[in-house]
Coordinates of N, CA and C in Angstrom, one line a residue:
X1 N 0.8 -1.2 0.0 CA 0.0 0.0 0.0 C 0.9 1.3 0.0
X2 N 2.1 1.2 -0.4 CA 3.0 2.3 -0.4 C 2.7 3.1 -1.7
X3 N 2.8 4.4 -1.6 CA 2.6 5.3 -2.7 C 4.0 5.7 -3.2
X4 N 4.3 5.5 -4.5 CA 5.6 5.8 -5.0 C 5.4 6.5 -6.4
X5 N 6.5 7.2 -6.7 CA 6.6 7.8 -8.1 C 7.9 7.3 -8.6
X6 N 7.9 6.9 -9.9 CA 9.1 6.2 -10.5 C 9.7 7.2 -11.5
X7 N 11.0 7.4 -11.4 CA 11.7 8.1 -12.4 C 12.5 7.1 -13.2
X8 N 13.4 7.7 -14.0 CA 14.2 6.8 -14.9 C 15.0 5.8 -14.2
X9 N 15.6 6.2 -13.0 CA 16.5 5.3 -12.3 C 16.3 5.3 -10.8
X10 N 15.1 5.7 -10.4 CA 14.9 5.7 -9.0 C 13.4 5.7 -8.7
X11 N 13.1 5.2 -7.5 CA 11.7 5.2 -7.0 C 11.7 6.0 -5.7
X12 N 10.8 7.0 -5.6 CA 10.7 7.9 -4.5 C 9.5 7.5 -3.7
X13 N 9.7 7.2 -2.4 CA 8.6 6.8 -1.5 C 7.9 8.1 -1.0
X14 N 6.6 8.2 -1.2 CA 5.8 9.3 -0.7 C 5.2 8.9 0.6
X15 N 5.6 9.5 1.7 CA 5.0 9.2 3.0 C 3.8 10.1 3.3
X16 N 2.7 9.6 3.6 CA 1.5 10.3 3.9 C 1.2 10.5 5.4
X17 N 0.6 11.6 5.7 CA 0.1 11.8 7.1 C -1.1 11.0 7.3
X18 N -1.2 10.4 8.5 CA -2.4 9.6 8.9 C -2.7 9.8 10.4
X19 N -3.9 9.5 10.8 CA -4.2 9.6 12.2 C -4.2 8.2 12.9
X20 N -3.9 8.3 14.2 CA -3.9 7.1 15.0 C -4.8 7.3 16.2
X21 N -5.8 6.4 16.4 CA -6.8 6.6 17.5 C -6.7 5.3 18.4
X22 N -6.1 5.5 19.5 CA -5.9 4.4 20.5 C -7.0 4.5 21.5
X23 N -8.0 3.6 21.5 CA -9.2 3.7 22.3 C -9.1 3.0 23.6
X24 N -8.0 2.3 23.9 CA -7.9 1.5 25.1 C -8.9 0.3 25.0
X25 N -9.8 0.1 26.0 CA -10.8 -0.9 26.0 C -12.2 -0.3 25.8
X26 N -12.9 -0.8 24.8 CA -14.2 -0.3 24.5 C -15.2 -1.4 24.0
X27 N -16.5 -1.3 24.3 CA -17.4 -2.3 23.8 C -17.4 -2.3 22.2
X28 N -17.7 -3.5 21.7 CA -17.6 -3.7 20.2 C -18.5 -2.8 19.5
X29 N -19.8 -2.7 19.9 CA -20.8 -2.0 19.1 C -20.4 -0.5 19.0
X30 N -19.9 0.1 20.1 CA -19.5 1.5 20.1 C -18.4 1.7 19.0
X31 N -17.5 0.9 19.0 CA -16.4 1.1 18.0 C -16.8 0.7 16.6
X32 N -17.7 -0.2 16.4 CA -18.3 -0.5 15.1 C -19.0 0.7 14.6
X33 N -19.9 1.4 15.4 CA -20.5 2.6 15.0 C -19.5 3.7 14.6
X34 N -18.5 3.8 15.4 CA -17.4 4.8 15.1 C -16.8 4.5 13.8
X35 N -16.5 3.3 13.5 CA -15.9 2.9 12.2 C -16.7 3.4 11.1
X36 N -18.0 3.1 11.1 CA -18.9 3.5 10.0 C -19.0 5.0 9.8
X37 N -19.0 5.7 10.9 CA -19.0 7.2 10.8 C -17.7 7.7 10.2
X38 N -16.5 7.1 10.6 CA -15.2 7.5 10.0 C -15.1 7.1 8.6
X39 N -15.7 6.0 8.2 CA -15.6 5.5 6.8 C -16.3 6.6 5.9
X40 N -17.4 7.1 6.3 CA -18.1 8.2 5.5 C -17.3 9.4 5.5
X41 N -16.7 9.8 6.6 CA -15.9 11.0 6.6 C -14.7 10.8 5.7
X42 N -14.1 9.6 5.7 CA -12.9 9.4 4.8 C -13.4 9.4 3.3
X43 N -14.5 8.8 3.0 CA -15.0 8.7 1.7 C -15.3 10.1 1.1
X44 N -15.7 11.1 2.0 CA -15.9 12.4 1.6 C -14.7 13.3 1.7
X45 N -13.5 12.7 2.0 CA -12.3 13.4 2.1 C -12.3 14.5 3.2
X46 N -13.0 14.2 4.2 CA -13.0 15.1 5.4 C -11.9 14.8 6.3
X47 N -11.4 13.6 6.3 CA -10.2 13.2 7.1 C -9.3 12.3 6.2
X48 N -8.0 12.2 6.6 CA -7.1 11.3 5.9 C -7.3 9.9 6.3
X49 N -6.4 9.0 5.8 CA -6.4 7.6 6.3 C -6.0 7.5 7.7
X50 N -6.4 6.4 8.4 CA -6.0 6.3 9.8 C -6.2 4.8 10.3
X51 N -5.9 4.7 11.5 CA -5.9 3.3 12.2 C -6.5 3.5 13.6
X52 N -7.4 2.6 13.9 CA -8.0 2.5 15.3 C -7.3 1.3 15.9
X53 N -6.9 1.5 17.1 CA -6.4 0.3 18.0 C -7.3 0.3 19.2
X54 N -7.7 -1.0 19.6 CA -8.6 -1.1 20.7 C -8.5 -2.6 21.2
X55 N -8.9 -2.7 22.5 CA -9.3 -4.0 23.0 C -10.8 -4.0 23.3
X56 N -11.5 -5.1 23.1 CA -12.9 -5.2 23.3 C -13.3 -6.0 24.5
X57 N -14.5 -5.7 25.0 CA -15.1 -6.6 26.0 C -15.5 -7.9 25.3
X58 N -15.6 -9.0 26.0 CA -15.9 -10.3 25.4 C -17.1 -10.3 24.5
X59 N -16.9 -10.7 23.2 CA -18.0 -10.8 22.3 C -17.6 -11.7 21.1
X60 N -18.6 -12.3 20.5 CA -18.4 -13.1 19.3 C -19.0 -12.3 18.1
X61 N -18.2 -12.2 17.0 CA -18.8 -11.6 15.8 C -18.8 -12.6 14.7
X62 N -19.9 -12.4 13.9 CA -20.1 -13.3 12.7 C -19.9 -12.5 11.5
X63 N -18.9 -12.9 10.6 CA -18.7 -12.2 9.3 C -19.8 -12.7 8.3
X64 N -19.6 -12.3 7.1 CA -20.6 -12.6 6.1 C -20.9 -14.1 5.9
X65 N -19.9 -14.9 6.1 CA -20.1 -16.4 6.0 C -20.3 -17.1 7.3
X66 N -20.4 -16.3 8.4 CA -20.6 -16.9 9.7 C -22.0 -17.4 10.0
X67 N -22.0 -18.4 10.8 CA -23.3 -19.1 11.2 C -23.4 -19.0 12.7
X68 N -24.7 -18.7 13.2 CA -24.9 -18.6 14.6 C -24.6 -19.9 15.4
X69 N -24.8 -21.0 14.7 CA -24.5 -22.3 15.3 C -23.0 -22.5 15.6
X70 N -22.1 -21.7 15.0 CA -20.7 -21.7 15.3 C -20.3 -21.1 16.6
X71 N -21.3 -20.4 17.3 CA -21.1 -19.9 18.6 C -21.7 -20.9 19.6
X72 N -20.9 -21.6 20.4 CA -21.3 -22.8 21.1 C -21.9 -22.4 22.5
X73 N -21.5 -21.2 23.0 CA -21.8 -20.8 24.3 C -23.0 -19.8 24.2
X74 N -24.2 -20.1 24.7 CA -25.4 -19.2 24.6 C -25.2 -18.0 25.4
X75 N -24.2 -17.9 26.3 CA -24.0 -16.7 27.2 C -23.1 -15.7 26.5
X76 N -22.5 -16.0 25.4 CA -21.6 -15.1 24.7 C -22.4 -14.2 23.7
X77 N -22.3 -12.9 23.9 CA -22.9 -12.0 23.0 C -22.5 -12.2 21.5
X78 N -23.5 -12.2 20.6 CA -23.2 -12.4 19.2 C -23.6 -11.1 18.4
X79 N -22.7 -10.6 17.6 CA -23.0 -9.5 16.7 C -22.7 -9.9 15.3
X80 N -23.6 -9.7 14.4 CA -23.4 -10.0 13.0 C -23.0 -8.8 12.3
X81 N -21.9 -8.9 11.6 CA -21.2 -7.7 11.0 C -21.0 -8.0 9.5
X82 N -20.5 -6.9 8.8 CA -20.4 -7.0 7.3 C -19.0 -7.4 6.9
X83 N -18.1 -7.7 7.8 CA -16.7 -8.1 7.3 C -16.7 -9.5 6.7
X84 N -15.6 -9.8 6.0 CA -15.4 -11.1 5.4 C -15.2 -12.1 6.5
X85 N -15.3 -13.4 6.2 CA -15.0 -14.4 7.2 C -16.2 -15.0 7.9
X86 N -15.8 -15.7 9.0 CA -16.9 -16.5 9.7 C -16.9 -15.9 11.2
X87 N -17.0 -16.9 12.1 CA -17.1 -16.5 13.5 C -15.7 -16.2 14.1
X88 N -15.6 -15.2 15.0 CA -14.4 -15.0 15.8 C -14.7 -14.5 17.1
X89 N -13.8 -14.5 18.0 CA -13.9 -13.9 19.4 C -13.1 -12.7 19.5
X90 N -13.6 -11.7 20.2 CA -12.8 -10.5 20.6 C -12.9 -10.4 22.2
X91 N -11.8 -10.0 22.8 CA -11.9 -9.9 24.2 C -10.6 -9.2 24.8
X92 N -10.5 -9.1 26.1 CA -9.3 -8.5 26.7 C -8.0 -9.3 26.3
X93 N -6.9 -8.5 26.2 CA -5.7 -9.2 25.8 C -5.5 -9.4 24.3
X94 N -6.4 -9.0 23.5 CA -6.4 -9.1 22.1 C -6.3 -7.7 21.5
X95 N -5.2 -7.4 20.7 CA -5.1 -6.1 20.1 C -5.8 -6.1 18.8
X96 N -6.8 -5.3 18.6 CA -7.6 -5.2 17.4 C -7.3 -3.9 16.7
X97 N -7.1 -4.0 15.4 CA -6.8 -2.8 14.6 C -7.8 -2.7 13.5
X98 N -8.3 -1.5 13.3 CA -9.2 -1.2 12.2 C -8.6 -0.1 11.3
X99 N -8.0 -0.5 10.2 CA -7.5 0.5 9.2 C -8.7 1.2 8.4
X100 N -8.7 2.5 8.5 CA -9.7 3.2 7.7 C -9.0 3.8 6.6
X101 N -9.0 3.2 5.4 CA -8.1 3.5 4.3 C -8.9 3.6 3.0
X102 N -8.7 4.7 2.3 CA -9.4 4.9 1.0 C -8.5 4.2 -0.1
X103 N -9.2 3.2 -0.8 CA -8.5 2.4 -1.8 C -8.7 3.0 -3.2
X104 N -7.6 3.1 -4.0 CA -7.8 3.6 -5.3 C -8.5 2.5 -6.2
X105 N -8.5 1.3 -5.8 CA -9.1 0.2 -6.5 C -9.5 -0.9 -5.6
X106 N -10.8 -1.4 -5.7 CA -11.3 -2.4 -4.8 C -10.4 -3.7 -4.8
X107 N -9.8 -3.9 -5.9 CA -8.9 -5.1 -6.0 C -7.7 -5.0 -5.1
X108 N -7.4 -3.8 -4.5 CA -6.3 -3.6 -3.6 C -6.6 -4.2 -2.3
X109 N -7.8 -4.8 -2.0 CA -8.1 -5.4 -0.8 C -7.2 -6.6 -0.5
X110 N -6.9 -7.4 -1.6 CA -6.0 -8.5 -1.4 C -4.6 -8.1 -1.0
X111 N -4.2 -7.0 -1.6 CA -2.9 -6.4 -1.3 C -2.9 -5.9 0.2
X112 N -4.0 -5.3 0.6 CA -4.2 -4.8 1.9 C -4.0 -5.9 2.9
X113 N -4.7 -7.1 2.7 CA -4.6 -8.2 3.6 C -3.1 -8.6 3.7
X114 N -2.4 -8.7 2.6 CA -1.0 -9.1 2.6 C -0.2 -8.1 3.4
X115 N -0.5 -6.8 3.3 CA 0.3 -5.8 4.0 C 0.0 -5.9 5.5
X116 N -1.2 -6.1 5.9 CA -1.5 -6.3 7.3 C -0.8 -7.5 7.8
X117 N -0.8 -8.6 7.1 CA -0.1 -9.8 7.5 C 1.4 -9.4 7.8
X118 N 1.9 -8.6 6.9 CA 3.4 -8.3 7.0 C 3.6 -7.5 8.2
X119 N 2.7 -6.5 8.6 CA 2.9 -5.8 9.8 C 2.9 -6.7 11.0
X120 N 2.0 -7.7 11.0 CA 1.9 -8.6 12.2 C 3.0 -9.6 12.2
X121 N 3.5 -10.0 11.1 CA 4.7 -10.9 11.0 C 5.9 -10.2 11.6
X122 N 6.1 -8.9 11.2 CA 7.2 -8.2 11.7 C 7.1 -7.9 13.2
X123 N 5.9 -7.7 13.7 CA 5.6 -7.5 15.1 C 6.0 -8.8 15.9
X124 N 5.5 -9.9 15.4 CA 5.9 -11.2 16.0 C 7.4 -11.4 16.1
X125 N 8.1 -11.0 15.0 CA 9.6 -11.2 14.9 C 10.2 -10.3 16.0
X126 N 9.7 -9.1 16.3 CA 10.3 -8.2 17.3 C 10.3 -8.9 18.6
X127 N 9.4 -9.9 18.9 CA 9.3 -10.5 20.2 C 9.9 -12.0 20.1
X128 N 10.6 -12.2 19.0 CA 11.3 -13.5 18.9 C 10.4 -14.7 18.5
X129 N 9.2 -14.3 17.9 CA 8.2 -15.3 17.4 C 8.4 -15.5 15.9
X130 N 8.6 -16.7 15.5 CA 8.7 -17.1 14.1 C 7.3 -17.4 13.5
X131 N 6.7 -16.4 12.9 CA 5.4 -16.5 12.4 C 5.4 -16.6 10.9
X132 N 4.2 -17.1 10.3 CA 4.2 -17.3 8.9 C 2.8 -17.0 8.4
X133 N 2.6 -16.9 7.1 CA 1.3 -16.8 6.5 C 0.7 -18.2 6.1
X134 N 1.5 -19.2 6.3 CA 1.1 -20.6 5.9 C 0.1 -21.2 6.9
X135 N -1.2 -21.2 6.4 CA -2.2 -21.8 7.2 C -3.4 -22.1 6.4
X136 N -4.5 -22.7 6.9 CA -5.7 -23.0 6.1 C -6.3 -21.8 5.5
X137 N -6.2 -20.6 6.1 CA -6.7 -19.4 5.5 C -5.8 -18.2 5.8
X138 N -6.2 -17.0 5.3 CA -5.4 -15.8 5.5 C -5.3 -15.5 7.0
X139 N -4.2 -14.9 7.4 CA -3.9 -14.6 8.8 C -2.5 -14.8 9.1
X140 N -2.1 -14.9 10.4 CA -0.8 -15.1 10.8 C -0.8 -16.3 11.7
X141 N 0.2 -17.2 11.4 CA 0.2 -18.6 12.0 C 1.6 -18.8 12.7
X142 N 1.5 -19.6 13.8 CA 2.7 -20.0 14.5 C 2.6 -21.5 14.8
X143 N 3.5 -22.3 14.3 CA 3.4 -23.7 14.6 C 2.1 -24.4 14.3
X144 N 1.4 -24.0 13.2 CA 0.2 -24.6 12.9 C -1.0 -24.0 13.6
X145 N -0.8 -23.0 14.5 CA -1.9 -22.4 15.2 C -2.0 -20.9 14.8
X146 N -3.2 -20.4 14.9 CA -3.5 -19.0 14.4 C -3.3 -18.0 15.6
X147 N -2.4 -17.0 15.3 CA -2.2 -16.0 16.3 C -2.9 -14.7 16.0
X148 N -3.2 -14.5 14.7 CA -3.9 -13.3 14.3 C -4.9 -13.6 13.1
X149 N -6.0 -13.0 13.2 CA -7.1 -13.1 12.2 C -7.3 -11.8 11.5
X150 N -7.7 -11.9 10.2 CA -8.0 -10.7 9.4 C -9.3 -10.8 8.7
X151 N -10.2 -9.8 8.9 CA -11.4 -9.8 8.2 C -11.8 -8.3 7.9
X152 N -12.0 -8.0 6.6 CA -12.2 -6.6 6.2 C -13.6 -6.4 5.5
X153 N -14.0 -5.2 5.4 CA -15.1 -4.8 4.6 C -14.7 -3.5 3.9
X154 N -15.4 -3.2 2.8 CA -15.2 -2.0 2.1 C -16.5 -1.3 1.8
X155 N -16.6 0.0 2.1 CA -17.8 0.8 1.8 C -17.4 2.1 1.2
X156 N -17.9 2.4 0.0 CA -17.6 3.7 -0.6 C -16.0 3.8 -0.9
X157 N -15.5 2.6 -1.2 CA -14.0 2.5 -1.5 C -13.1 2.7 -0.2
X158 N -13.7 2.7 1.0 CA -13.0 2.8 2.2 C -13.0 1.5 3.0
X159 N -11.9 1.1 3.5 CA -11.9 -0.1 4.3 C -12.3 0.1 5.8
X160 N -12.8 -0.9 6.4 CA -13.0 -1.0 7.8 C -13.0 -2.4 8.3
X161 N -13.3 -2.6 9.6 CA -12.9 -3.9 10.2 C -11.4 -4.1 10.1
X162 N -10.9 -5.2 10.3 CA -9.4 -5.3 10.2 C -8.8 -6.6 10.8
X163 N -7.9 -6.4 11.8 CA -7.2 -7.6 12.3 C -7.4 -7.7 13.8
X164 N -7.2 -8.9 14.3 CA -7.3 -9.3 15.7 C -6.1 -10.1 16.1
X165 N -5.2 -9.5 16.9 CA -3.9 -10.2 17.2 C -3.9 -10.6 18.7
X166 N -3.7 -11.8 18.9 CA -3.8 -12.4 20.3 C -2.4 -12.1 21.0
X167 N -2.5 -11.3 22.0 CA -1.3 -10.9 22.8 C -1.3 -11.8 24.1
X168 N -2.3 -11.5 24.9 CA -2.5 -12.3 26.2 C -3.9 -12.7 26.3
X169 N -4.6 -13.0 25.2 CA -6.0 -13.4 25.2 C -6.1 -14.7 26.0
X170 N -7.2 -14.8 26.7 CA -7.6 -16.0 27.4 C -8.1 -17.0 26.3
X171 N -7.2 -17.9 25.9 CA -7.5 -18.8 24.8 C -8.7 -19.8 25.1
X172 N -9.1 -19.9 26.3 CA -10.2 -20.7 26.7 C -11.5 -20.1 26.1
X173 N -11.5 -18.8 25.9 CA -12.7 -18.2 25.3 C -13.0 -18.7 23.9
X174 N -11.9 -19.0 23.1 CA -12.1 -19.5 21.8 C -12.8 -20.9 21.7
X175 N -12.8 -21.6 22.8 CA -13.5 -22.9 22.9 C -15.0 -22.7 22.9
X176 N -15.5 -21.5 23.1 CA -16.9 -21.2 23.1 C -17.5 -21.0 21.7
X177 N -16.6 -21.1 20.7 CA -17.1 -21.0 19.3 C -16.2 -21.8 18.4
X178 N -16.5 -21.7 17.1 CA -15.7 -22.3 16.1 C -15.1 -21.2 15.3
X179 N -13.9 -20.7 15.7 CA -13.3 -19.6 14.9 C -13.0 -20.0 13.5
X180 N -13.5 -19.2 12.6 CA -13.3 -19.5 11.1 C -13.7 -20.9 10.8
X181 N -14.6 -21.5 11.5 CA -15.0 -22.9 11.2 C -14.2 -24.0 11.9
X182 N -13.1 -23.6 12.6 CA -12.2 -24.5 13.2 C -12.6 -24.8 14.7
X183 N -12.0 -25.9 15.2 CA -12.0 -26.1 16.6 C -11.3 -24.9 17.3
X184 N -11.8 -24.5 18.5 CA -11.2 -23.4 19.2 C -9.8 -23.6 19.6
X185 N -9.4 -24.8 19.7 CA -8.0 -25.1 20.1 C -6.9 -24.7 19.0
X186 N -7.4 -24.3 17.8 CA -6.4 -23.9 16.8 C -5.8 -22.5 17.1
X187 N -6.4 -21.8 18.0 CA -5.9 -20.4 18.3 C -4.7 -20.4 19.3
X188 N -3.8 -19.5 19.2 CA -2.7 -19.3 20.1 C -2.5 -17.8 20.4
X189 N -1.6 -17.5 21.2 CA -1.3 -16.1 21.6 C 0.2 -15.9 21.8
X190 N 0.6 -14.6 21.8 CA 2.0 -14.3 22.0 C 2.5 -14.9 23.4
X191 N 1.7 -14.7 24.4 CA 2.1 -15.2 25.7 C 2.1 -16.7 25.7
X192 N 1.2 -17.4 25.0 CA 1.2 -18.9 25.0 C 2.5 -19.4 24.3
X193 N 2.9 -18.7 23.2 CA 4.1 -19.1 22.4 C 5.3 -18.9 23.2
X194 N 5.4 -17.7 23.9 CA 6.6 -17.3 24.6 C 6.8 -17.9 26.0
X195 N 5.6 -18.2 26.6 CA 5.7 -18.7 27.9 C 5.9 -17.7 29.0
X196 N 5.7 -16.5 28.7 CA 5.8 -15.4 29.7 C 4.9 -14.2 29.4
X197 N 4.6 -13.3 30.3 CA 3.8 -12.2 30.0 C 4.4 -11.3 28.9
X198 N 3.5 -10.7 28.2 CA 3.8 -9.7 27.1 C 3.1 -8.5 27.4
X199 N 3.8 -7.3 27.4 CA 3.1 -6.0 27.6 C 2.4 -5.5 26.4
X200 N 1.1 -5.3 26.6 CA 0.3 -4.8 25.4 C 0.8 -3.5 24.8
X201 N 1.3 -2.6 25.7 CA 1.8 -1.3 25.1 C 3.0 -1.6 24.3
X202 N 3.9 -2.5 24.6 CA 5.0 -2.8 23.8 C 4.6 -3.4 22.4
X203 N 3.5 -4.2 22.4 CA 3.0 -4.8 21.2 C 2.4 -3.6 20.3
X204 N 1.7 -2.8 20.9 CA 1.1 -1.6 20.2 C 2.2 -0.8 19.5
X205 N 3.3 -0.5 20.3 CA 4.4 0.3 19.7 C 5.0 -0.4 18.5
X206 N 5.1 -1.7 18.6 CA 5.7 -2.5 17.4 C 4.7 -2.4 16.2
X207 N 3.4 -2.7 16.5 CA 2.5 -2.6 15.4 C 2.4 -1.2 14.7
X208 N 2.4 -0.2 15.6 CA 2.4 1.2 15.0 C 3.6 1.4 14.2
X209 N 4.8 1.1 14.6 CA 6.0 1.3 13.9 C 6.0 0.6 12.5
X210 N 5.6 -0.7 12.6 CA 5.6 -1.5 11.3 C 4.5 -1.1 10.4
X211 N 3.4 -0.6 10.9 CA 2.3 -0.2 10.1 C 2.8 1.1 9.3
X212 N 3.5 2.0 10.0 CA 4.0 3.1 9.3 C 5.0 2.8 8.2
X213 N 5.8 1.8 8.5 CA 6.8 1.4 7.5 C 6.2 0.7 6.3
X214 N 5.3 -0.2 6.6 CA 4.7 -1.0 5.5 C 3.7 -0.2 4.6
X215 N 3.0 0.7 5.3 CA 2.0 1.5 4.6 C 2.4 2.9 4.1
X216 N 3.6 3.3 4.6 CA 4.2 4.5 4.1 C 3.4 5.7 4.7
X217 N 3.1 5.7 6.0 CA 2.4 6.8 6.6 C 3.2 7.2 7.9
X218 N 2.9 8.4 8.3 CA 3.4 8.9 9.6 C 2.1 9.3 10.4
X219 N 2.0 8.6 11.6 CA 0.9 8.8 12.4 C 0.9 10.0 13.3
X220 N -0.3 10.6 13.5 CA -0.5 11.6 14.5 C -1.6 11.1 15.4
X221 N -1.3 11.1 16.7 CA -2.4 10.6 17.7 C -3.5 11.7 17.8
X222 N -4.7 11.2 17.7 CA -5.8 12.1 17.8 C -6.9 11.6 18.8
X223 N -7.9 12.4 19.1 CA -9.0 12.0 19.8 C -10.2 11.9 18.9
X224 N -11.3 11.2 19.3 CA -12.4 11.1 18.5 C -13.0 12.4 18.0
X225 N -13.0 13.4 18.9 CA -13.6 14.7 18.6 C -12.8 15.4 17.5
X226 N -11.6 15.1 17.3 CA -10.9 15.7 16.2 C -11.2 15.1 14.8
X227 N -11.9 13.9 14.8 CA -12.2 13.3 13.6 C -13.7 13.4 13.2
X228 N -14.5 13.6 14.2 CA -16.0 13.6 14.0 C -16.6 14.9 14.6
X229 N -17.4 15.6 13.8 CA -18.0 16.8 14.4 C -19.1 16.5 15.4
X230 N -19.7 15.3 15.3 CA -20.7 14.8 16.2 C -20.4 13.4 16.6
X231 N -20.9 13.0 17.8 CA -20.7 11.6 18.2 C -21.4 10.6 17.2
X232 N -20.8 9.5 16.9 CA -21.4 8.5 16.0 C -22.7 8.0 16.6
X233 N -23.5 7.4 15.7 CA -24.8 6.8 16.1 C -24.6 5.8 17.2
X234 N -25.4 5.8 18.2 CA -25.3 4.8 19.2 C -24.4 5.2 20.4
X235 N -23.8 6.4 20.3 CA -22.9 6.9 21.3 C -23.4 8.2 21.8
X236 N -23.8 8.3 23.1 CA -24.3 9.5 23.7 C -23.2 10.5 23.9
X237 N -23.5 11.8 23.6 CA -22.5 12.9 23.9 C -22.3 13.0 25.4
X238 N -21.2 13.5 25.8 CA -20.9 13.7 27.2 C -20.4 15.1 27.4
X239 N -20.6 15.5 28.7 CA -20.0 16.8 29.0 C -18.5 16.8 29.0
X240 N -17.9 17.9 28.8 CA -16.4 18.0 28.8 C -15.9 17.5 30.2
X241 N -14.9 16.6 30.2 CA -14.3 16.1 31.4 C -15.0 14.9 31.9
X242 N -16.2 14.5 31.4 CA -16.9 13.3 31.9 C -16.1 12.1 31.4
X243 N -16.1 11.0 32.2 CA -15.4 9.8 31.9 C -16.1 9.1 30.8

């Protein structure tokens, strides 16, 4: 997803400004509504490209090919969404990234998936984890187990949804569903692979650095109010200083 101009004997990398929104931990629906609002703002060229980073409260989401029977625990909240793929779990200890990117061509989605995989492969390498793209479907794999999932959607030529990278995720939660149609035991995490705690902030820093390198952007950290003139649907406005 790098933008370049080619001369007779050189290629010049054009680095673009982009925003970074680190939300900490938020409910899934709130961030889903936020994504949709930002997609429209990006489609109208009111904001540049950007990336949301977040951890979610426990939830199962079903992509376009997902089936409700793939969620085995009736107590787990289910949200049907427009991303590609099947069922997956989101919860604490999982770093979720939502790239809001305007694509020049819808066919660039395949390249986008490859570039996201590259960001996560490099992040794993920073922590001494030998990861690969080689698995039953797209994503990032370690020793035959899936450490990161990718599922995207495109609206008005702008991407949303994104990746879910297991840092210190409670892997027992995946046993409550069939992630991407597999037995929940297929999932792993950075902590499981390494055998010791991994700091989420360190992983975020690695993802941010590699996203900038792979996508040719320079991030500026922002707040939601800098991107949206009004709160997104489903989110109540709050007084200044309110938590």
